[in-house]
Coordinates of C-alpha atoms in Angstrom, one line a residue:
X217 CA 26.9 -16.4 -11.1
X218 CA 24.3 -13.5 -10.4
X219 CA 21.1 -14.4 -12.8
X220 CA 17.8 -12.9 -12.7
X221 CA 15.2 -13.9 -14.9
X222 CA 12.0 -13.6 -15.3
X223 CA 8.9 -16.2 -17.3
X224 CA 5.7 -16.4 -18.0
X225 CA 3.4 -19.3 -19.3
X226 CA 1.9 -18.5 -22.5
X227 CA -0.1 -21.1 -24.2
X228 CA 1.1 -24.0 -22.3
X229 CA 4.9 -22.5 -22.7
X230 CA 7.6 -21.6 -20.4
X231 CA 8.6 -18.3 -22.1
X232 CA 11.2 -15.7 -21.0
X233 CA 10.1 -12.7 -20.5
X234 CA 11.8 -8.9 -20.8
X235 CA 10.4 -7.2 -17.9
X236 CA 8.2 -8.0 -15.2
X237 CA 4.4 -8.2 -15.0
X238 CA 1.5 -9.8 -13.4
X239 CA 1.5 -13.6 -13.7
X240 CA 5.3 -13.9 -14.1
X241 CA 7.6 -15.7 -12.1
X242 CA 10.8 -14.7 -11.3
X243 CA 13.9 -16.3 -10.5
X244 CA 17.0 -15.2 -8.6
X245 CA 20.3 -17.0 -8.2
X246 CA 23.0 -15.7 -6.0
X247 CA 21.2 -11.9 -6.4
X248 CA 22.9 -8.6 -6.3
X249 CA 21.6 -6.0 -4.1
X250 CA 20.6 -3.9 -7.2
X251 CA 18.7 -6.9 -7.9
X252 CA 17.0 -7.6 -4.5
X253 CA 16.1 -3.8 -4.8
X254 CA 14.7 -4.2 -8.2
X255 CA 12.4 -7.1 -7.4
X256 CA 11.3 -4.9 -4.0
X257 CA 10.4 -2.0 -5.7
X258 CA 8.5 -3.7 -8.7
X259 CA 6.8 -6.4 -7.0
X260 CA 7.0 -5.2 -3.1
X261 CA 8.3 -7.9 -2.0
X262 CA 9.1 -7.8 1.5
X263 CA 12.9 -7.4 2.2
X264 CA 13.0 -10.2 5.1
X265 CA 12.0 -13.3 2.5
X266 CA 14.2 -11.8 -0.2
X267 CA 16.9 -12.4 2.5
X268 CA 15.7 -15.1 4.5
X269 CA 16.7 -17.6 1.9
X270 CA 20.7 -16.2 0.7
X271 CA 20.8 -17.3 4.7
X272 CA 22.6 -20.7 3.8
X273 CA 21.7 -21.8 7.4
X274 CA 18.0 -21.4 7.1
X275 CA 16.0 -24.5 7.9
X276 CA 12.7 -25.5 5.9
X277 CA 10.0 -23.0 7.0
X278 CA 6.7 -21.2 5.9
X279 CA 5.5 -17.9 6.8
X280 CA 2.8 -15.0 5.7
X281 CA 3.3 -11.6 6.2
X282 CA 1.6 -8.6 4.8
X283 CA -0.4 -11.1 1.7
X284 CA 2.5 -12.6 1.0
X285 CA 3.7 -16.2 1.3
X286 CA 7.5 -17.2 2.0
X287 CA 8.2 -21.3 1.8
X288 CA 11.5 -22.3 2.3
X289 CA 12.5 -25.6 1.3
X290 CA 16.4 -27.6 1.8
X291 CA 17.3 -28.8 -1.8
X292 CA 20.1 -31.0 -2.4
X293 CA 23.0 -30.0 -3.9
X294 CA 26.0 -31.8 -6.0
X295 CA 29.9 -30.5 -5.7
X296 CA 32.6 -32.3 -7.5
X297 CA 36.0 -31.7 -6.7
X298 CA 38.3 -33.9 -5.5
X299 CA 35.5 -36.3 -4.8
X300 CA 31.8 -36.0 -5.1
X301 CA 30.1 -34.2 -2.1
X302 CA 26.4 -33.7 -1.7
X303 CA 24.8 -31.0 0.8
X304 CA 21.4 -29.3 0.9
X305 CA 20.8 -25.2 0.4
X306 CA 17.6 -23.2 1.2
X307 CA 16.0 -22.7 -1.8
X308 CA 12.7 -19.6 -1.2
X309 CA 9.7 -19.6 -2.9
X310 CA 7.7 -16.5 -2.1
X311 CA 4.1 -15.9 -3.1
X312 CA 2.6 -12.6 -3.8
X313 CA -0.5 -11.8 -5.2
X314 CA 0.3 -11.7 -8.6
X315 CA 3.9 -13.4 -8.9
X316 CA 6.0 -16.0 -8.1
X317 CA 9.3 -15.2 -6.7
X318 CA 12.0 -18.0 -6.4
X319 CA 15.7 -17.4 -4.7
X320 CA 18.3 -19.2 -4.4
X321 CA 22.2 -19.1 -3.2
X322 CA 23.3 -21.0 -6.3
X323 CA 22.0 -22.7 -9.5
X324 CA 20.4 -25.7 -9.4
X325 CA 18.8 -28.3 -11.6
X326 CA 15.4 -28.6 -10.3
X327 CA 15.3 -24.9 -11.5
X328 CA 16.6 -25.1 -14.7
X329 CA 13.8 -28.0 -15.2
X330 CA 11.3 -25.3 -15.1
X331 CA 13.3 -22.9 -16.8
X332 CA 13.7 -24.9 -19.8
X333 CA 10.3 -26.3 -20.0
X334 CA 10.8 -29.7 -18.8
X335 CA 8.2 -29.4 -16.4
X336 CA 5.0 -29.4 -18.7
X337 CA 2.5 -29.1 -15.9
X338 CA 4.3 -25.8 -14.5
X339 CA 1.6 -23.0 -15.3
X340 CA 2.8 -19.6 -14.2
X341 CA 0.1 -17.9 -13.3
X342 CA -1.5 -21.0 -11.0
X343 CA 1.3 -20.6 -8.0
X344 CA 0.0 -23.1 -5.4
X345 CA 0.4 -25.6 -8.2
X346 CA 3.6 -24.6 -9.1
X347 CA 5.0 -24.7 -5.5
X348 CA 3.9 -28.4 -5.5
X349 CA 5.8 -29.0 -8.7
X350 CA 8.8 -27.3 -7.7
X351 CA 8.5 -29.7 -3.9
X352 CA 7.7 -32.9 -5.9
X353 CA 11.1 -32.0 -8.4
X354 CA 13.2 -31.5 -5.2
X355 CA 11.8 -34.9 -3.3
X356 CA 12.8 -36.7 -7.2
X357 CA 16.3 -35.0 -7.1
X358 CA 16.8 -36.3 -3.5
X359 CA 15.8 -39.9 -4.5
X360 CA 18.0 -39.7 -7.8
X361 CA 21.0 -38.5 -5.5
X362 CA 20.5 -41.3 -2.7
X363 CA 20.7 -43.7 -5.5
X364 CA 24.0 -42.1 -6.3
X365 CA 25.4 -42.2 -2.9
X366 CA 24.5 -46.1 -2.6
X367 CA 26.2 -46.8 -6.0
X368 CA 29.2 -44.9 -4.7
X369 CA 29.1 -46.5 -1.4
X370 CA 29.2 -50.1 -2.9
X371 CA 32.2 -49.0 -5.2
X372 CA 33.9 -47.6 -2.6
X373 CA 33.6 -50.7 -0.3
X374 CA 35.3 -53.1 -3.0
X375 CA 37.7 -50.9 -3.2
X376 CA 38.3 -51.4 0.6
X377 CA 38.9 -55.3 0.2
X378 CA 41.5 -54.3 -2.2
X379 CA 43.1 -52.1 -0.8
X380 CA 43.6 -49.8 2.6
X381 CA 44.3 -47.0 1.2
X382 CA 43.2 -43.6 3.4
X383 CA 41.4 -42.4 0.6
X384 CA 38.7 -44.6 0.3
X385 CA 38.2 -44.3 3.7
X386 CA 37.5 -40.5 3.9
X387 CA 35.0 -40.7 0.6
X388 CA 33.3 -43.1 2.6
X389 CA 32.6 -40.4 6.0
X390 CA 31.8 -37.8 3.1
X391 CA 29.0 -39.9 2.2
X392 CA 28.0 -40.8 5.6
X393 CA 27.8 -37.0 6.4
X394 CA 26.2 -36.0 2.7
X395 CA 23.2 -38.8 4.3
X396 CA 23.6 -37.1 7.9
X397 CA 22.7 -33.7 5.7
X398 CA 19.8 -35.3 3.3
X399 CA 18.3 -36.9 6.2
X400 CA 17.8 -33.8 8.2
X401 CA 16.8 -31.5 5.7
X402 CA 14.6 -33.8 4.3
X403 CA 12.5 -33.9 8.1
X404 CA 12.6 -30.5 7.9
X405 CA 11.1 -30.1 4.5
X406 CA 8.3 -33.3 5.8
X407 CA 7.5 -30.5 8.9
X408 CA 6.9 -27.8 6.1
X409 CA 4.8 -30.2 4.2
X410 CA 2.5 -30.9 7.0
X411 CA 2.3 -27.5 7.5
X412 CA 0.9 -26.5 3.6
X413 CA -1.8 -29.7 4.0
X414 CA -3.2 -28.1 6.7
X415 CA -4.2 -25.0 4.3
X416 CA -4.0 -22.3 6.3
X417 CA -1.2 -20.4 5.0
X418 CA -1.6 -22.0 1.3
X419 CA -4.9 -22.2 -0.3
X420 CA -4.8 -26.1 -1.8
X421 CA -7.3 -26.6 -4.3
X422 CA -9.0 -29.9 -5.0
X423 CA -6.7 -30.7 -8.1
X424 CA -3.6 -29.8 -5.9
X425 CA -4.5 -32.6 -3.0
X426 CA -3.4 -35.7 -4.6
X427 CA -0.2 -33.7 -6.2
X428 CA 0.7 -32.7 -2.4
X429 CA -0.1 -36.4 -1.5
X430 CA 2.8 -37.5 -4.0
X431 CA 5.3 -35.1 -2.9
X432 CA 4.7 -36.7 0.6
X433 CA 5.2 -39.9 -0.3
X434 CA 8.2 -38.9 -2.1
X435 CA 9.2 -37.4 0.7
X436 CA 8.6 -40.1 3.0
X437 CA 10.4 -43.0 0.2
X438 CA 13.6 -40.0 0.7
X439 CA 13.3 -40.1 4.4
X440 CA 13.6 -43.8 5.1
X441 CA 15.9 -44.1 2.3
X442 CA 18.2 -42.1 3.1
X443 CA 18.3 -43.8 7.0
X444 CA 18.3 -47.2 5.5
X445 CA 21.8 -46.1 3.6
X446 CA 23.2 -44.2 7.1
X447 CA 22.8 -47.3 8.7
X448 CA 24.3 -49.5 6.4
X449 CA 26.9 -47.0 5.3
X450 CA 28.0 -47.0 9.6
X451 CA 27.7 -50.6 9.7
X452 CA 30.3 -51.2 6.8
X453 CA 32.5 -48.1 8.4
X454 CA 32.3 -50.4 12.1
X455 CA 33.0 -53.8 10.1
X456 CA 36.2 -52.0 8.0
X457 CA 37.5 -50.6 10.9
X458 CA 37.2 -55.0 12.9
X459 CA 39.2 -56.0 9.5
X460 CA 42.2 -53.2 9.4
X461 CA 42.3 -53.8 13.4
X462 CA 42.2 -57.7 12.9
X463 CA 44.8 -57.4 9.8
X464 CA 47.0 -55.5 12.1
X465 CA 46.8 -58.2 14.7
X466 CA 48.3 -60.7 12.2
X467 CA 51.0 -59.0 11.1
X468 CA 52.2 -58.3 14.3
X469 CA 52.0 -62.2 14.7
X470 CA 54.2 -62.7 11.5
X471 CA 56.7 -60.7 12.7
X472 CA 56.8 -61.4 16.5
X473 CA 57.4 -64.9 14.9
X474 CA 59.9 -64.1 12.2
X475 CA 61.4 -62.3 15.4
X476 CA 61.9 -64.8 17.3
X477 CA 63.1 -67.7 14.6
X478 CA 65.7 -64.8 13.7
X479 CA 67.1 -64.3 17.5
X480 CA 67.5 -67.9 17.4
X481 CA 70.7 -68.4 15.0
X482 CA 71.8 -65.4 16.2
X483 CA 72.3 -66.6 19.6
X484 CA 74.0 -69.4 18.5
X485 CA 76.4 -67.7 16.7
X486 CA 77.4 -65.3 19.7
X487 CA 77.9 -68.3 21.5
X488 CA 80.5 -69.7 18.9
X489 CA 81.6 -66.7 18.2
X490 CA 83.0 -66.1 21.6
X491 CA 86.4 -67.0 22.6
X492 CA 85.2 -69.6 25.1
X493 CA 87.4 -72.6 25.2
X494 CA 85.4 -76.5 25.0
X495 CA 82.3 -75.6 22.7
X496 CA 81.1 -78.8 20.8
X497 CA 81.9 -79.5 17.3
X498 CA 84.0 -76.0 17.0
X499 CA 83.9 -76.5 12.9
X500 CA 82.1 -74.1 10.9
X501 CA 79.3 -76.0 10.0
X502 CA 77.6 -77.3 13.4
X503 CA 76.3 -73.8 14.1
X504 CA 74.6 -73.3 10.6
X505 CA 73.4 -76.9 10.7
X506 CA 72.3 -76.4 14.5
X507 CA 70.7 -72.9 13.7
X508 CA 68.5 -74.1 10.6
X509 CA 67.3 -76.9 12.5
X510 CA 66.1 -74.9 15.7
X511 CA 64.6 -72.5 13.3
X512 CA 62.7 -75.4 11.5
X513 CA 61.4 -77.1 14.8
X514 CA 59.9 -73.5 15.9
X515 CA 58.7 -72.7 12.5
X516 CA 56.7 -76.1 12.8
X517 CA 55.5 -75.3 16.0
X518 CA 54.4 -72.0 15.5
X519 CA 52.6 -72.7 12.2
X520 CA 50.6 -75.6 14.1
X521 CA 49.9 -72.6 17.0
X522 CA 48.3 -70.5 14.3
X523 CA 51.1 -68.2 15.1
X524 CA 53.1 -67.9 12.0

Protein backbone atom coordinates (compact mmCIF):
# COMPACT_ATOMS: atom_id res chain seq x y z
CA UNK A 1 0.00 0.00 0.00
CA UNK A 2 1.77 3.35 -1.26
CA UNK A 3 0.96 6.02 1.78
CA UNK A 4 2.48 9.38 2.23
CA UNK A 5 1.54 11.50 4.95
CA UNK A 6 2.60 14.19 6.40
CA UNK A 7 2.02 15.70 10.66
CA UNK A 8 2.76 18.16 12.65
CA UNK A 9 2.49 18.72 16.48
CA UNK A 10 0.36 21.42 17.38
CA UNK A 11 -0.43 22.03 20.88
CA UNK A 12 0.70 18.80 22.27
CA UNK A 13 -1.16 17.01 19.16
CA UNK A 14 -0.26 14.71 16.42
CA UNK A 15 -2.22 16.48 13.66
CA UNK A 16 -2.28 15.56 9.89
CA UNK A 17 -1.30 17.93 7.81
CA UNK A 18 -2.23 18.97 3.92
CA UNK A 19 1.00 19.92 2.58
CA UNK A 20 4.37 20.16 3.78
CA UNK A 21 6.13 22.74 5.83
CA UNK A 22 8.82 23.41 8.33
CA UNK A 23 8.49 21.38 11.57
CA UNK A 24 6.50 18.52 9.93
CA UNK A 25 7.27 15.04 9.70
CA UNK A 26 6.69 12.92 7.02
CA UNK A 27 6.01 9.47 6.54
CA UNK A 28 6.49 7.15 3.54
CA UNK A 29 5.38 3.60 3.25
CA UNK A 30 6.21 1.52 0.25
CA UNK A 31 6.67 5.12 -1.79
CA UNK A 32 6.15 5.74 -5.41
CA UNK A 33 8.77 7.37 -7.41
CA UNK A 34 6.38 10.37 -7.89
CA UNK A 35 6.48 10.36 -4.26
CA UNK A 36 10.34 10.01 -3.63
CA UNK A 37 10.48 12.91 -6.19
CA UNK A 38 8.02 14.93 -4.40
CA UNK A 39 9.69 14.71 -0.95
CA UNK A 40 13.24 15.55 -2.98
CA UNK A 41 12.11 18.55 -4.50
CA UNK A 42 10.21 20.00 -1.45
CA UNK A 43 12.36 19.10 1.29
CA UNK A 44 15.90 18.26 -0.67
CA UNK A 45 16.23 15.31 0.59
CA UNK A 46 19.10 13.57 -0.66
CA UNK A 47 18.10 10.69 -3.16
CA UNK A 48 20.65 7.99 -1.66
CA UNK A 49 18.67 7.90 2.07
CA UNK A 50 15.31 8.14 0.29
CA UNK A 51 16.55 4.82 -1.29
CA UNK A 52 18.83 3.45 1.16
CA UNK A 53 16.05 2.19 3.25
CA UNK A 54 13.29 0.45 0.31
CA UNK A 55 16.80 -1.67 0.21
CA UNK A 56 15.19 -4.62 2.29
CA UNK A 57 18.83 -5.84 2.85
CA UNK A 58 20.12 -2.78 4.50
CA UNK A 59 21.63 -3.33 7.99
CA UNK A 60 21.22 -0.80 10.92
CA UNK A 61 23.42 2.29 9.99
CA UNK A 62 23.87 6.10 10.55
CA UNK A 63 25.23 8.57 8.19
CA UNK A 64 25.45 12.55 7.52
CA UNK A 65 25.77 13.99 4.36
CA UNK A 66 25.31 17.43 3.04
CA UNK A 67 23.26 18.63 6.92
CA UNK A 68 21.38 15.88 6.74
CA UNK A 69 21.14 12.86 9.05
CA UNK A 70 20.06 9.19 7.72
CA UNK A 71 19.52 6.45 10.78
CA UNK A 72 18.56 3.22 9.70
CA UNK A 73 17.18 1.00 12.15
CA UNK A 74 15.96 -3.22 11.69
CA UNK A 75 12.23 -3.29 13.08
CA UNK A 76 10.50 -6.33 13.50
CA UNK A 77 7.85 -7.42 11.53
CA UNK A 78 4.70 -9.88 11.90
CA UNK A 79 3.30 -12.18 8.76
CA UNK A 80 0.50 -14.50 9.25
CA UNK A 81 -0.17 -16.98 6.86
CA UNK A 82 -0.13 -20.38 7.16
CA UNK A 83 1.66 -19.90 10.47
CA UNK A 84 2.97 -16.93 12.21
CA UNK A 85 6.41 -15.70 10.91
CA UNK A 86 8.40 -12.85 12.26
CA UNK A 87 11.34 -11.01 10.34
CA UNK A 88 12.98 -7.58 10.66
CA UNK A 89 12.84 -4.58 7.78
CA UNK A 90 14.98 -1.43 7.59
CA UNK A 91 12.93 1.14 8.65
CA UNK A 92 14.98 5.15 7.75
CA UNK A 93 14.64 7.99 9.65
CA UNK A 94 16.28 10.99 8.01
CA UNK A 95 16.98 14.35 9.59
CA UNK A 96 16.97 17.53 7.80
CA UNK A 97 17.08 20.82 9.11
CA UNK A 98 13.68 21.51 9.39
CA UNK A 99 11.82 17.95 8.92
CA UNK A 100 11.68 14.66 9.85
CA UNK A 101 11.45 12.14 7.15
CA UNK A 102 10.61 8.45 8.02
CA UNK A 103 10.52 5.49 5.16
CA UNK A 104 9.63 2.36 5.19
CA UNK A 105 9.04 -0.83 2.82
CA UNK A 106 5.78 -1.68 4.53
CA UNK A 107 3.46 -0.45 7.34
CA UNK A 108 4.13 -1.07 10.63
CA UNK A 109 2.72 -0.57 14.09
CA UNK A 110 5.40 1.26 15.81
CA UNK A 111 4.42 3.91 13.11
CA UNK A 112 0.99 3.98 13.32
CA UNK A 113 1.64 4.59 17.24
CA UNK A 114 2.88 7.95 16.34
CA UNK A 115 0.49 8.49 13.72
CA UNK A 116 -2.41 8.09 15.88
CA UNK A 117 -1.13 9.88 18.77
CA UNK A 118 -0.29 7.17 21.07
CA UNK A 119 2.96 8.40 21.61
CA UNK A 120 2.22 11.58 23.82
CA UNK A 121 5.84 12.62 24.27
CA UNK A 122 6.40 12.60 20.30
CA UNK A 123 6.87 16.48 19.57
CA UNK A 124 7.44 17.10 15.89
CA UNK A 125 9.44 19.80 15.71
CA UNK A 126 12.09 18.40 18.49
CA UNK A 127 13.69 15.47 16.06
CA UNK A 128 16.54 14.08 18.19
CA UNK A 129 13.77 13.34 20.66
CA UNK A 130 11.62 11.92 18.38
CA UNK A 131 14.24 9.49 16.89
CA UNK A 132 14.66 8.18 20.49
CA UNK A 133 10.91 7.61 20.82
CA UNK A 134 10.60 5.92 17.59
CA UNK A 135 14.07 3.48 18.81
CA UNK A 136 12.59 2.91 22.35
CA UNK A 137 8.87 1.87 20.36
CA UNK A 138 10.90 -0.53 18.23
CA UNK A 139 13.20 -2.17 21.29
CA UNK A 140 9.21 -2.51 23.10
CA UNK A 141 7.84 -4.13 19.85
CA UNK A 142 10.82 -6.58 19.86
CA UNK A 143 10.27 -7.54 23.54
CA UNK A 144 6.36 -7.82 22.98
CA UNK A 145 7.18 -10.20 19.92
CA UNK A 146 9.87 -12.47 21.84
CA UNK A 147 7.22 -12.91 24.35
CA UNK A 148 5.11 -14.21 21.53
CA UNK A 149 7.58 -16.44 20.11
CA UNK A 150 8.19 -18.10 23.69
CA UNK A 151 4.38 -18.58 24.18
CA UNK A 152 4.31 -20.15 20.71
CA UNK A 153 7.26 -22.22 21.41
CA UNK A 154 5.84 -23.81 24.57
CA UNK A 155 2.53 -24.52 22.67
CA UNK A 156 4.10 -25.98 20.04
CA UNK A 157 6.31 -28.36 22.21
CA UNK A 158 3.07 -29.93 23.98
CA UNK A 159 1.92 -30.42 20.93
CA UNK A 160 5.08 -32.58 20.15
CA UNK A 161 4.38 -35.02 23.11
CA UNK A 162 1.11 -35.52 21.54
CA UNK A 163 1.77 -36.01 18.55
CA UNK A 164 4.68 -36.26 15.65
CA UNK A 165 3.08 -34.66 13.23
CA UNK A 166 5.70 -32.70 10.53
CA UNK A 167 3.92 -29.67 11.08
CA UNK A 168 4.74 -28.88 14.41
CA UNK A 169 8.05 -29.56 13.59
CA UNK A 170 8.62 -26.88 10.81
CA UNK A 171 6.66 -23.96 13.12
CA UNK A 172 9.11 -24.84 15.43
CA UNK A 173 12.53 -23.98 12.77
CA UNK A 174 10.34 -20.90 11.73
CA UNK A 175 10.71 -19.66 15.14
CA UNK A 176 14.17 -20.65 15.65
CA UNK A 177 14.99 -18.65 12.38
CA UNK A 178 12.40 -15.60 13.26
CA UNK A 179 15.10 -15.53 16.75
CA UNK A 180 18.16 -16.11 14.34
CA UNK A 181 16.66 -12.82 12.53
CA UNK A 182 15.72 -10.69 15.89
CA UNK A 183 18.92 -11.50 17.38
CA UNK A 184 20.97 -10.11 14.56
CA UNK A 185 19.20 -7.16 13.82
CA UNK A 186 18.91 -6.32 17.19
CA UNK A 187 23.15 -6.19 17.48
CA UNK A 188 23.03 -4.27 14.60
CA UNK A 189 20.62 -1.67 15.90
CA UNK A 190 22.90 -1.92 19.61
CA UNK A 191 26.11 -0.84 17.10
CA UNK A 192 23.91 2.14 15.75
CA UNK A 193 23.06 3.02 19.30
CA UNK A 194 26.48 3.34 20.44
CA UNK A 195 27.12 5.23 17.67
CA UNK A 196 24.20 8.26 18.43
CA UNK A 197 25.61 8.24 22.34
CA UNK A 198 28.77 9.20 21.17
CA UNK A 199 27.04 12.61 19.72
CA UNK A 200 28.78 13.29 16.98
CA UNK A 201 26.43 12.69 14.19
CA UNK A 202 23.27 13.47 16.54
CA UNK A 203 23.22 16.34 18.74
CA UNK A 204 21.71 14.60 22.34
CA UNK A 205 20.58 17.05 24.60
CA UNK A 206 20.58 16.69 28.40
CA UNK A 207 16.78 15.69 28.56
CA UNK A 208 17.46 13.05 25.68
CA UNK A 209 20.47 11.12 27.83
CA UNK A 210 18.51 9.09 30.11
CA UNK A 211 15.70 8.42 27.15
CA UNK A 212 18.72 7.01 24.99
CA UNK A 213 19.89 5.15 28.25
CA UNK A 214 16.33 3.31 28.29
CA UNK A 215 16.27 2.38 24.71
CA UNK A 216 19.71 0.63 25.55
CA UNK A 217 18.62 -1.17 28.17
CA UNK A 218 15.74 -2.19 26.17
CA UNK A 219 17.85 -3.01 23.75
CA UNK A 220 20.08 -5.01 25.73
CA UNK A 221 16.83 -6.99 27.86
CA UNK A 222 15.93 -7.83 23.63
CA UNK A 223 19.40 -8.95 23.02
CA UNK A 224 19.85 -11.53 25.68
CA UNK A 225 16.31 -12.45 25.36
CA UNK A 226 16.11 -13.30 22.39
CA UNK A 227 19.55 -15.74 22.84
CA UNK A 228 18.11 -17.12 25.94
CA UNK A 229 14.91 -18.36 23.70
CA UNK A 230 17.56 -19.61 20.62
CA UNK A 231 19.07 -21.70 22.97
CA UNK A 232 16.36 -23.18 24.51
CA UNK A 233 14.32 -23.31 21.39
CA UNK A 234 17.70 -25.64 19.78
CA UNK A 235 17.86 -27.53 22.92
CA UNK A 236 14.14 -28.73 22.68
CA UNK A 237 14.71 -29.20 18.66
CA UNK A 238 18.09 -31.65 19.79
CA UNK A 239 15.93 -33.37 22.63
CA UNK A 240 12.71 -33.95 20.00
CA UNK A 241 14.71 -35.19 17.55
CA UNK A 242 16.56 -38.20 20.80
CA UNK A 243 12.65 -38.99 21.42
CA UNK A 244 11.36 -39.61 17.55
CA UNK A 245 14.86 -41.47 17.10
CA UNK A 246 14.47 -43.47 20.46
CA UNK A 247 10.51 -44.03 19.56
CA UNK A 248 11.75 -45.43 16.36
CA UNK A 249 14.05 -47.77 18.08
CA UNK A 250 11.15 -49.39 19.89
CA UNK A 251 8.99 -50.06 17.35
CA UNK A 252 11.39 -51.65 15.47
CA UNK A 253 11.82 -53.86 18.59
CA UNK A 254 8.00 -54.59 18.63
CA UNK A 255 8.01 -55.74 15.38
CA UNK A 256 11.40 -57.57 15.05
CA UNK A 257 9.65 -59.49 18.03
CA UNK A 258 6.14 -59.86 16.66
CA UNK A 259 8.41 -61.19 13.67
CA UNK A 260 9.85 -63.60 15.05
CA UNK A 261 6.90 -65.14 17.42
CA UNK A 262 4.99 -65.11 13.85
CA UNK A 263 7.82 -67.20 11.83
CA UNK A 264 7.50 -69.55 14.58
CA UNK A 265 3.99 -71.34 13.94
CA UNK A 266 4.64 -70.88 10.55
CA UNK A 267 7.46 -73.13 10.55
CA UNK A 268 5.72 -75.57 12.26
CA UNK A 269 3.03 -75.78 10.03
CA UNK A 270 5.39 -76.17 6.82
CA UNK A 271 6.73 -78.95 8.60
CA UNK A 272 3.29 -80.72 8.98
CA UNK A 273 2.18 -79.59 6.14
CA UNK A 274 4.69 -81.46 4.18
CA UNK A 275 4.11 -84.89 2.82
CA UNK A 276 6.85 -86.37 5.09
CA UNK A 277 6.01 -89.74 6.35
CA UNK A 278 6.57 -90.39 10.65
CA UNK A 279 5.90 -86.76 12.01
CA UNK A 280 4.59 -87.01 15.75
CA UNK A 281 1.08 -86.68 16.69
CA UNK A 282 -0.04 -86.19 12.80
CA UNK A 283 -3.71 -84.96 14.22
CA UNK A 284 -4.73 -81.48 13.65
CA UNK A 285 -4.37 -80.20 16.91
CA UNK A 286 -0.52 -80.93 18.05
CA UNK A 287 0.62 -78.24 15.64
CA UNK A 288 -1.74 -75.39 16.97
CA UNK A 289 -1.17 -76.64 20.50
CA UNK A 290 2.69 -76.86 19.85
CA UNK A 291 2.67 -73.44 17.90
CA UNK A 292 0.82 -71.37 20.82
CA UNK A 293 3.04 -72.76 23.28
CA UNK A 294 6.49 -71.87 21.48
CA UNK A 295 5.01 -68.54 20.82
CA UNK A 296 4.16 -68.12 24.66
CA UNK A 297 7.67 -69.34 25.99
CA UNK A 298 9.37 -66.58 23.55
CA UNK A 299 6.83 -64.01 24.34
CA UNK A 300 7.83 -64.58 28.06
CA UNK A 301 11.24 -64.38 27.26
CA UNK A 302 11.33 -61.53 25.29
CA UNK A 303 9.11 -59.42 27.49
CA UNK A 304 11.63 -60.29 30.53
CA UNK A 305 14.56 -59.10 27.75
CA UNK A 306 12.87 -55.72 27.46
CA UNK A 307 12.46 -56.80 23.91
CA UNK A 308 8.76 -56.99 23.39
Amino acid sequence: MNLLSIFKTIDGKMCKMPEMGPGCWINLTYPTEDELKLVMEKLKVEPSFLRAALDEEETSRIDTEDGQTLVIIDVPSVEKEDAVIYSTLPLGIILTEQNIVTICLKETPIIRDFEEGMVKTAKTSQKTSFILLVLLRVAGRYLQYLKQIDKISSYMERQLYQSQRNKELIQLLDLEKSLVYFSTSLKANEVTLEKILRGRIVTLYEEDQDLLEDVLTEVHQAIEMANIYSSILSGMMDAYASVISNNLNVIMKVLTSITIMITIPNIIFSFYGMNVGNLPFPTAWFPAVLSVGIVVIVGIILKRKDLF
